[in-house]
Amino acid sequence: MASRPFEVKPSDCSIQVKGLTFAYGSDPVLKDVTFRLDQCSVGLLGPNGSGKTTLLRALLGHLHIPAGMVSTMGFDMARDAYPARRFIGWMPERGGILPGMSGVAMVAYLGELGGMPRTDALQRAHEVLNYVGLADERYREADTYSQGMRQRLKLAQALVHDPAWLFLDEPTAGLDPRGRLSMLDLVKDLARDKGFGVILSTHLLADVKAVCEEIVVLRQGKLLDHGRVDTDAETRTAQFVLEGFGDVESFAVALRARGIEPTIEERQLVATTDVDSGPRLILEAASASGYALRRMQRHTETLEDLFFQLVDESGDEAAGVLGALTGHDRGGH
Amino acid sequence: MPVYERGYRSWEHSGGAGTPAWWAIARRGITDPLKSRRFLLLLVVAWVPAIVKGGILYFTFKMGELSKLIGGNWTDISSPGFRSFLEWQTPFVLIILAIVGSGLITKDKAENGLALYFSRPLGVRDYVMGKGAITLFYYFCVTLFPVLGLCVFGYLVTNGATGMDMLLLIPLKSLVYCTISGVCYSLVLLALSSVGTRTVFVALWWVLLFATDGLAEIMAMFAPSLKILDFPGQHLNMGVLFLGGDGIKGVAPVVSLLIVVLWMAAGALVLRRRVRPVEVVS
């Protein structure tokens, strides 16, 4: 409780989680979660109730962890959570506004609580409020802010003490399309141009695609896997719906001979293949088998499709989908 | 203005020491109510008994026998006289702490502010200590500080004739008594504040707690030992231990001290259970 001197940011900015298990009472929320993150932008994905917020709270050192280890920037969060939190900025999903304060007073106050000298905190509060676009509204009572302004204010308070990592819990929740894009611009700028590590917990895949380099996918408290977001993943592979006249079976054999595994659905064939070379191979197979191809419609698998498939499946099937989602081999990290 | 035009600068540390978290919380909580003129007026009104007592002390020493016309504890400059003065301040303790303390934790919980606090390098102890310092300060404002002021004033008026009693012993006894009592009031009020999410209900419970004064009086007609239910009464009765005078009949001052300690423990226990870095799901 003594005066807290300034500490230099740690050289190791990684986050490591090993065998993390946590339960609320007898209800398990996180089960043997293990991963390592280097300082970059990470999307924490999962359906509601998958344990995203609980995982963030574990990374903040808010939980008494019965099994496993959480290390943030070299600090063991079971023992050294306080010093570690000086280098973490957290934007909670719900609430997160201190009533009865103006925007600048709230941000400066939380800066002081983050270990900053009073004058530094006040000066910095003005700077970050300007950065998030609240310069004109900074003296207004935070209680009167609109939802968009509240989200920006929460981002400002997470930034004020200049942390190494930002943990953002659903930062675009409740925002209109313009507000959402503006918030994503800010997060993207922080992650890509300002060198912050960002963990973006969301169920909106478009947000992850816009901002993140890596994703961590949770389902029912289990880590399905984690890897880099391949922005080409959705365009490299595509499904083609094929219709025509002729012997479907021999057409399927011809496709298989060219490395394409089709599925026959009524009178249609559905083939998943490479976007660039696939159409040529399909035409070759049709020609070779004497199949009169009448229709070849491309159906691109989006990140959303893959994600929904992933969280609905289990075991090896999910692993296969994840490979397509992240565009790299499992166990890359 | 687009993001890239606004710029972002990393924090360049000025070299100054950081503020201790509990003090940052306390300072903010203490200065905030002072921005209200009504609250300032209330504080001035709370000092009226001290000003009146000071005036009477002055005339007592200047006019001698005339002071007998006033009588009572107003002219008493011994320890029990100051204990009586603290008893007169009880309504101000009730009102001012209700205004200052009811929302201290309630508002934070209602807006999920606890999550913000505990995402910073501070613990539950810092938080409670900071909030407790706010209520303790305002408790001192209407109890200890007027007593200290009166002691200095009395010492000056009598040209030091009261000796060390007025300058050292009474202030020390008052400090000990007010600290124990103030910490108890603070912990209980903060505990109430941590239970609810509506300030008005916390204030209501606080008023009800002080209403046990009258309630215990009625119940004591049937069983005198029920006077231990008188919450503010136990504080005053405990004061007999430090400042002397007459306490509650049938309840030993030591018992009152134990009851006050029990209230403190109960308050601390509630705070320990209720103040956690847990997100409020509404």
JSON list of N, CA, C and O in Angstrom, two decimals, chain A residues 300-332:
[
{"chain": "A", "resi": 300, "resn": "THR", "atom": "N", "xyz": [-18.65, -19.97, -51.57]},
{"chain": "A", "resi": 300, "resn": "THR", "atom": "CA", "xyz": [-17.46, -19.73, -50.75]},
{"chain": "A", "resi": 300, "resn": "THR", "atom": "C", "xyz": [-17.76, -20.04, -49.29]},
{"chain": "A", "resi": 300, "resn": "THR", "atom": "O", "xyz": [-18.77, -19.60, -48.76]},
{"chain": "A", "resi": 301, "resn": "GLU", "atom": "N", "xyz": [-16.89, -20.78, -48.67]},
{"chain": "A", "resi": 301, "resn": "GLU", "atom": "CA", "xyz": [-17.02, -21.01, -47.22]},
{"chain": "A", "resi": 301, "resn": "GLU", "atom": "C", "xyz": [-16.47, -19.81, -46.49]},
{"chain": "A", "resi": 301, "resn": "GLU", "atom": "O", "xyz": [-15.29, -19.48, -46.60]},
{"chain": "A", "resi": 302, "resn": "THR", "atom": "N", "xyz": [-17.32, -19.11, -45.79]},
{"chain": "A", "resi": 302, "resn": "THR", "atom": "CA", "xyz": [-16.85, -17.94, -45.04]},
{"chain": "A", "resi": 302, "resn": "THR", "atom": "C", "xyz": [-16.32, -18.39, -43.68]},
{"chain": "A", "resi": 302, "resn": "THR", "atom": "O", "xyz": [-16.55, -19.52, -43.25]},
{"chain": "A", "resi": 303, "resn": "LEU", "atom": "N", "xyz": [-15.67, -17.46, -43.04]},
{"chain": "A", "resi": 303, "resn": "LEU", "atom": "CA", "xyz": [-15.18, -17.73, -41.69]},
{"chain": "A", "resi": 303, "resn": "LEU", "atom": "C", "xyz": [-16.36, -18.10, -40.78]},
{"chain": "A", "resi": 303, "resn": "LEU", "atom": "O", "xyz": [-16.25, -18.96, -39.90]},
{"chain": "A", "resi": 304, "resn": "GLU", "atom": "N", "xyz": [-17.47, -17.43, -41.03]},
{"chain": "A", "resi": 304, "resn": "GLU", "atom": "CA", "xyz": [-18.67, -17.72, -40.24]},
{"chain": "A", "resi": 304, "resn": "GLU", "atom": "C", "xyz": [-19.12, -19.17, -40.41]},
{"chain": "A", "resi": 304, "resn": "GLU", "atom": "O", "xyz": [-19.39, -19.87, -39.45]},
{"chain": "A", "resi": 305, "resn": "ASP", "atom": "N", "xyz": [-19.17, -19.61, -41.69]},
{"chain": "A", "resi": 305, "resn": "ASP", "atom": "CA", "xyz": [-19.58, -20.99, -41.96]},
{"chain": "A", "resi": 305, "resn": "ASP", "atom": "C", "xyz": [-18.67, -21.97, -41.21]},
{"chain": "A", "resi": 305, "resn": "ASP", "atom": "O", "xyz": [-19.12, -22.90, -40.56]},
{"chain": "A", "resi": 306, "resn": "LEU", "atom": "N", "xyz": [-17.38, -21.70, -41.34]},
{"chain": "A", "resi": 306, "resn": "LEU", "atom": "CA", "xyz": [-16.41, -22.60, -40.72]},
{"chain": "A", "resi": 306, "resn": "LEU", "atom": "C", "xyz": [-16.53, -22.58, -39.19]},
{"chain": "A", "resi": 306, "resn": "LEU", "atom": "O", "xyz": [-16.44, -23.61, -38.53]},
{"chain": "A", "resi": 307, "resn": "PHE", "atom": "N", "xyz": [-16.77, -21.38, -38.66]},
{"chain": "A", "resi": 307, "resn": "PHE", "atom": "CA", "xyz": [-16.88, -21.27, -37.21]},
{"chain": "A", "resi": 307, "resn": "PHE", "atom": "C", "xyz": [-18.10, -22.03, -36.69]},
{"chain": "A", "resi": 307, "resn": "PHE", "atom": "O", "xyz": [-18.01, -22.79, -35.73]},
{"chain": "A", "resi": 308, "resn": "PHE", "atom": "N", "xyz": [-19.23, -21.82, -37.35]},
{"chain": "A", "resi": 308, "resn": "PHE", "atom": "CA", "xyz": [-20.43, -22.50, -36.89]},
{"chain": "A", "resi": 308, "resn": "PHE", "atom": "C", "xyz": [-20.27, -24.02, -37.00]},
{"chain": "A", "resi": 308, "resn": "PHE", "atom": "O", "xyz": [-20.69, -24.77, -36.13]},
{"chain": "A", "resi": 309, "resn": "GLN", "atom": "N", "xyz": [-19.63, -24.43, -38.09]},
{"chain": "A", "resi": 309, "resn": "GLN", "atom": "CA", "xyz": [-19.38, -25.86, -38.27]},
{"chain": "A", "resi": 309, "resn": "GLN", "atom": "C", "xyz": [-18.49, -26.36, -37.14]},
{"chain": "A", "resi": 309, "resn": "GLN", "atom": "O", "xyz": [-18.72, -27.41, -36.57]},
{"chain": "A", "resi": 310, "resn": "LEU", "atom": "N", "xyz": [-17.51, -25.53, -36.81]},
{"chain": "A", "resi": 310, "resn": "LEU", "atom": "CA", "xyz": [-16.55, -25.90, -35.77]},
{"chain": "A", "resi": 310, "resn": "LEU", "atom": "C", "xyz": [-17.21, -26.09, -34.41]},
{"chain": "A", "resi": 310, "resn": "LEU", "atom": "O", "xyz": [-17.02, -27.11, -33.75]},
{"chain": "A", "resi": 311, "resn": "VAL", "atom": "N", "xyz": [-17.98, -25.12, -34.00]},
{"chain": "A", "resi": 311, "resn": "VAL", "atom": "CA", "xyz": [-18.54, -25.19, -32.66]},
{"chain": "A", "resi": 311, "resn": "VAL", "atom": "C", "xyz": [-19.69, -26.20, -32.58]},
{"chain": "A", "resi": 311, "resn": "VAL", "atom": "O", "xyz": [-20.07, -26.61, -31.48]},
{"chain": "A", "resi": 312, "resn": "ASP", "atom": "N", "xyz": [-20.21, -26.59, -33.74]},
{"chain": "A", "resi": 312, "resn": "ASP", "atom": "CA", "xyz": [-21.26, -27.60, -33.71]},
{"chain": "A", "resi": 312, "resn": "ASP", "atom": "C", "xyz": [-20.71, -29.01, -33.75]},
{"chain": "A", "resi": 312, "resn": "ASP", "atom": "O", "xyz": [-21.41, -29.97, -33.49]},
{"chain": "A", "resi": 313, "resn": "GLU", "atom": "N", "xyz": [-19.45, -29.13, -34.13]},
{"chain": "A", "resi": 313, "resn": "GLU", "atom": "CA", "xyz": [-18.87, -30.45, -34.25]},
{"chain": "A", "resi": 313, "resn": "GLU", "atom": "C", "xyz": [-17.98, -30.75, -33.07]},
{"chain": "A", "resi": 313, "resn": "GLU", "atom": "O", "xyz": [-17.80, -29.95, -32.18]},
{"chain": "A", "resi": 314, "resn": "SER", "atom": "N", "xyz": [-17.45, -31.93, -33.06]},
{"chain": "A", "resi": 314, "resn": "SER", "atom": "CA", "xyz": [-16.56, -32.28, -31.96]},
{"chain": "A", "resi": 314, "resn": "SER", "atom": "C", "xyz": [-15.41, -33.12, -32.47]},
{"chain": "A", "resi": 314, "resn": "SER", "atom": "O", "xyz": [-15.43, -33.65, -33.57]},
{"chain": "A", "resi": 315, "resn": "GLY", "atom": "N", "xyz": [-14.40, -33.21, -31.63]},
{"chain": "A", "resi": 315, "resn": "GLY", "atom": "CA", "xyz": [-13.27, -34.09, -31.90]},
{"chain": "A", "resi": 315, "resn": "GLY", "atom": "C", "xyz": [-12.57, -33.81, -33.20]},
{"chain": "A", "resi": 315, "resn": "GLY", "atom": "O", "xyz": [-12.29, -32.68, -33.56]},
{"chain": "A", "resi": 316, "resn": "ASP", "atom": "N", "xyz": [-12.32, -34.88, -33.94]},
{"chain": "A", "resi": 316, "resn": "ASP", "atom": "CA", "xyz": [-11.52, -34.77, -35.15]},
{"chain": "A", "resi": 316, "resn": "ASP", "atom": "C", "xyz": [-12.19, -33.92, -36.22]},
{"chain": "A", "resi": 316, "resn": "ASP", "atom": "O", "xyz": [-11.54, -33.24, -37.00]},
{"chain": "A", "resi": 317, "resn": "GLU", "atom": "N", "xyz": [-13.53, -33.97, -36.25]},
{"chain": "A", "resi": 317, "resn": "GLU", "atom": "CA", "xyz": [-14.22, -33.17, -37.26]},
{"chain": "A", "resi": 317, "resn": "GLU", "atom": "C", "xyz": [-13.94, -31.70, -37.04]},
{"chain": "A", "resi": 317, "resn": "GLU", "atom": "O", "xyz": [-13.63, -30.96, -37.96]},
{"chain": "A", "resi": 318, "resn": "ALA", "atom": "N", "xyz": [-14.03, -31.29, -35.76]},
{"chain": "A", "resi": 318, "resn": "ALA", "atom": "CA", "xyz": [-13.76, -29.89, -35.43]},
{"chain": "A", "resi": 318, "resn": "ALA", "atom": "C", "xyz": [-12.34, -29.52, -35.79]},
{"chain": "A", "resi": 318, "resn": "ALA", "atom": "O", "xyz": [-12.07, -28.42, -36.28]},
{"chain": "A", "resi": 319, "resn": "ALA", "atom": "N", "xyz": [-11.43, -30.44, -35.54]},
{"chain": "A", "resi": 319, "resn": "ALA", "atom": "CA", "xyz": [-10.02, -30.17, -35.83]},
{"chain": "A", "resi": 319, "resn": "ALA", "atom": "C", "xyz": [-9.83, -29.89, -37.32]},
{"chain": "A", "resi": 319, "resn": "ALA", "atom": "O", "xyz": [-9.10, -28.98, -37.70]},
{"chain": "A", "resi": 320, "resn": "GLY", "atom": "N", "xyz": [-10.52, -30.65, -38.14]},
{"chain": "A", "resi": 320, "resn": "GLY", "atom": "CA", "xyz": [-10.41, -30.45, -39.57]},
{"chain": "A", "resi": 320, "resn": "GLY", "atom": "C", "xyz": [-10.95, -29.09, -39.99]},
{"chain": "A", "resi": 320, "resn": "GLY", "atom": "O", "xyz": [-10.34, -28.39, -40.81]},
{"chain": "A", "resi": 321, "resn": "VAL", "atom": "N", "xyz": [-12.07, -28.72, -39.40]},
{"chain": "A", "resi": 321, "resn": "VAL", "atom": "CA", "xyz": [-12.65, -27.42, -39.73]},
{"chain": "A", "resi": 321, "resn": "VAL", "atom": "C", "xyz": [-11.75, -26.30, -39.27]},
{"chain": "A", "resi": 321, "resn": "VAL", "atom": "O", "xyz": [-11.55, -25.31, -39.96]},
{"chain": "A", "resi": 322, "resn": "LEU", "atom": "N", "xyz": [-11.14, -26.50, -38.09]},
{"chain": "A", "resi": 322, "resn": "LEU", "atom": "CA", "xyz": [-10.27, -25.46, -37.55]},
{"chain": "A", "resi": 322, "resn": "LEU", "atom": "C", "xyz": [-9.09, -25.23, -38.47]},
{"chain": "A", "resi": 322, "resn": "LEU", "atom": "O", "xyz": [-8.64, -24.11, -38.65]},
{"chain": "A", "resi": 323, "resn": "GLY", "atom": "N", "xyz": [-8.62, -26.30, -39.06]},
{"chain": "A", "resi": 323, "resn": "GLY", "atom": "CA", "xyz": [-7.50, -26.17, -39.99]},
{"chain": "A", "resi": 323, "resn": "GLY", "atom": "C", "xyz": [-7.86, -25.21, -41.11]},
{"chain": "A", "resi": 323, "resn": "GLY", "atom": "O", "xyz": [-7.07, -24.36, -41.51]},
{"chain": "A", "resi": 324, "resn": "ALA", "atom": "N", "xyz": [-9.10, -25.34, -41.60]},
{"chain": "A", "resi": 324, "resn": "ALA", "atom": "CA", "xyz": [-9.54, -24.45, -42.67]},
{"chain": "A", "resi": 324, "resn": "ALA", "atom": "C", "xyz": [-9.73, -23.02, -42.15]},
{"chain": "A", "resi": 324, "resn": "ALA", "atom": "O", "xyz": [-9.45, -22.05, -42.83]},
{"chain": "A", "resi": 325, "resn": "LEU", "atom": "N", "xyz": [-10.21, -22.94, -40.90]},
{"chain": "A", "resi": 325, "resn": "LEU", "atom": "CA", "xyz": [-10.49, -21.63, -40.30]},
{"chain": "A", "resi": 325, "resn": "LEU", "atom": "C", "xyz": [-9.23, -20.82, -40.11]},
{"chain": "A", "resi": 325, "resn": "LEU", "atom": "O", "xyz": [-9.16, -19.63, -40.40]},
{"chain": "A", "resi": 326, "resn": "THR", "atom": "N", "xyz": [-8.21, -21.49, -39.59]},
{"chain": "A", "resi": 326, "resn": "THR", "atom": "CA", "xyz": [-6.98, -20.76, -39.27]},
{"chain": "A", "resi": 326, "resn": "THR", "atom": "C", "xyz": [-5.98, -20.82, -40.41]},
{"chain": "A", "resi": 326, "resn": "THR", "atom": "O", "xyz": [-5.01, -20.08, -40.39]},
{"chain": "A", "resi": 327, "resn": "GLY", "atom": "N", "xyz": [-6.22, -21.70, -41.37]},
{"chain": "A", "resi": 327, "resn": "GLY", "atom": "CA", "xyz": [-5.34, -21.75, -42.52]},
{"chain": "A", "resi": 327, "resn": "GLY", "atom": "C", "xyz": [-3.95, -22.25, -42.20]},
{"chain": "A", "resi": 327, "resn": "GLY", "atom": "O", "xyz": [-2.99, -21.93, -42.86]},
{"chain": "A", "resi": 328, "resn": "HIS", "atom": "N", "xyz": [-3.80, -23.04, -41.14]},
{"chain": "A", "resi": 328, "resn": "HIS", "atom": "CA", "xyz": [-2.50, -23.65, -40.86]},
{"chain": "A", "resi": 328, "resn": "HIS", "atom": "C", "xyz": [-2.69, -24.95, -40.10]},
{"chain": "A", "resi": 328, "resn": "HIS", "atom": "O", "xyz": [-3.80, -25.25, -39.66]},
{"chain": "A", "resi": 329, "resn": "ASP", "atom": "N", "xyz": [-1.64, -25.66, -39.96]},
{"chain": "A", "resi": 329, "resn": "ASP", "atom": "CA", "xyz": [-1.74, -26.97, -39.31]},
{"chain": "A", "resi": 329, "resn": "ASP", "atom": "C", "xyz": [-2.04, -26.81, -37.84]},
{"chain": "A", "resi": 329, "resn": "ASP", "atom": "O", "xyz": [-1.63, -25.85, -37.21]},
{"chain": "A", "resi": 330, "resn": "ARG", "atom": "N", "xyz": [-2.73, -27.79, -37.32]},
{"chain": "A", "resi": 330, "resn": "ARG", "atom": "CA", "xyz": [-2.97, -27.78, -35.88]},
{"chain": "A", "resi": 330, "resn": "ARG", "atom": "C", "xyz": [-1.64, -27.90, -35.14]},
{"chain": "A", "resi": 330, "resn": "ARG", "atom": "O", "xyz": [-0.71, -28.51, -35.60]},
{"chain": "A", "resi": 331, "resn": "GLY", "atom": "N", "xyz": [-1.63, -27.32, -33.98]},
{"chain": "A", "resi": 331, "resn": "GLY", "atom": "CA", "xyz": [-0.42, -27.41, -33.16]},
{"chain": "A", "resi": 331, "resn": "GLY", "atom": "C", "xyz": [0.68, -26.49, -33.62]},
{"chain": "A", "resi": 331, "resn": "GLY", "atom": "O", "xyz": [1.83, -26.66, -33.32]},
{"chain": "A", "resi": 332, "resn": "GLY", "atom": "N", "xyz": [0.27, -25.50, -34.40]},
{"chain": "A", "resi": 332, "resn": "GLY", "atom": "CA", "xyz": [1.24, -24.50, -34.87]},
{"chain": "A", "resi": 332, "resn": "GLY", "atom": "C", "xyz": [1.88, -23.73, -33.75]},
{"chain": "A", "resi": 332, "resn": "GLY", "atom": "O", "xyz": [2.94, -23.17, -33.89]}
]
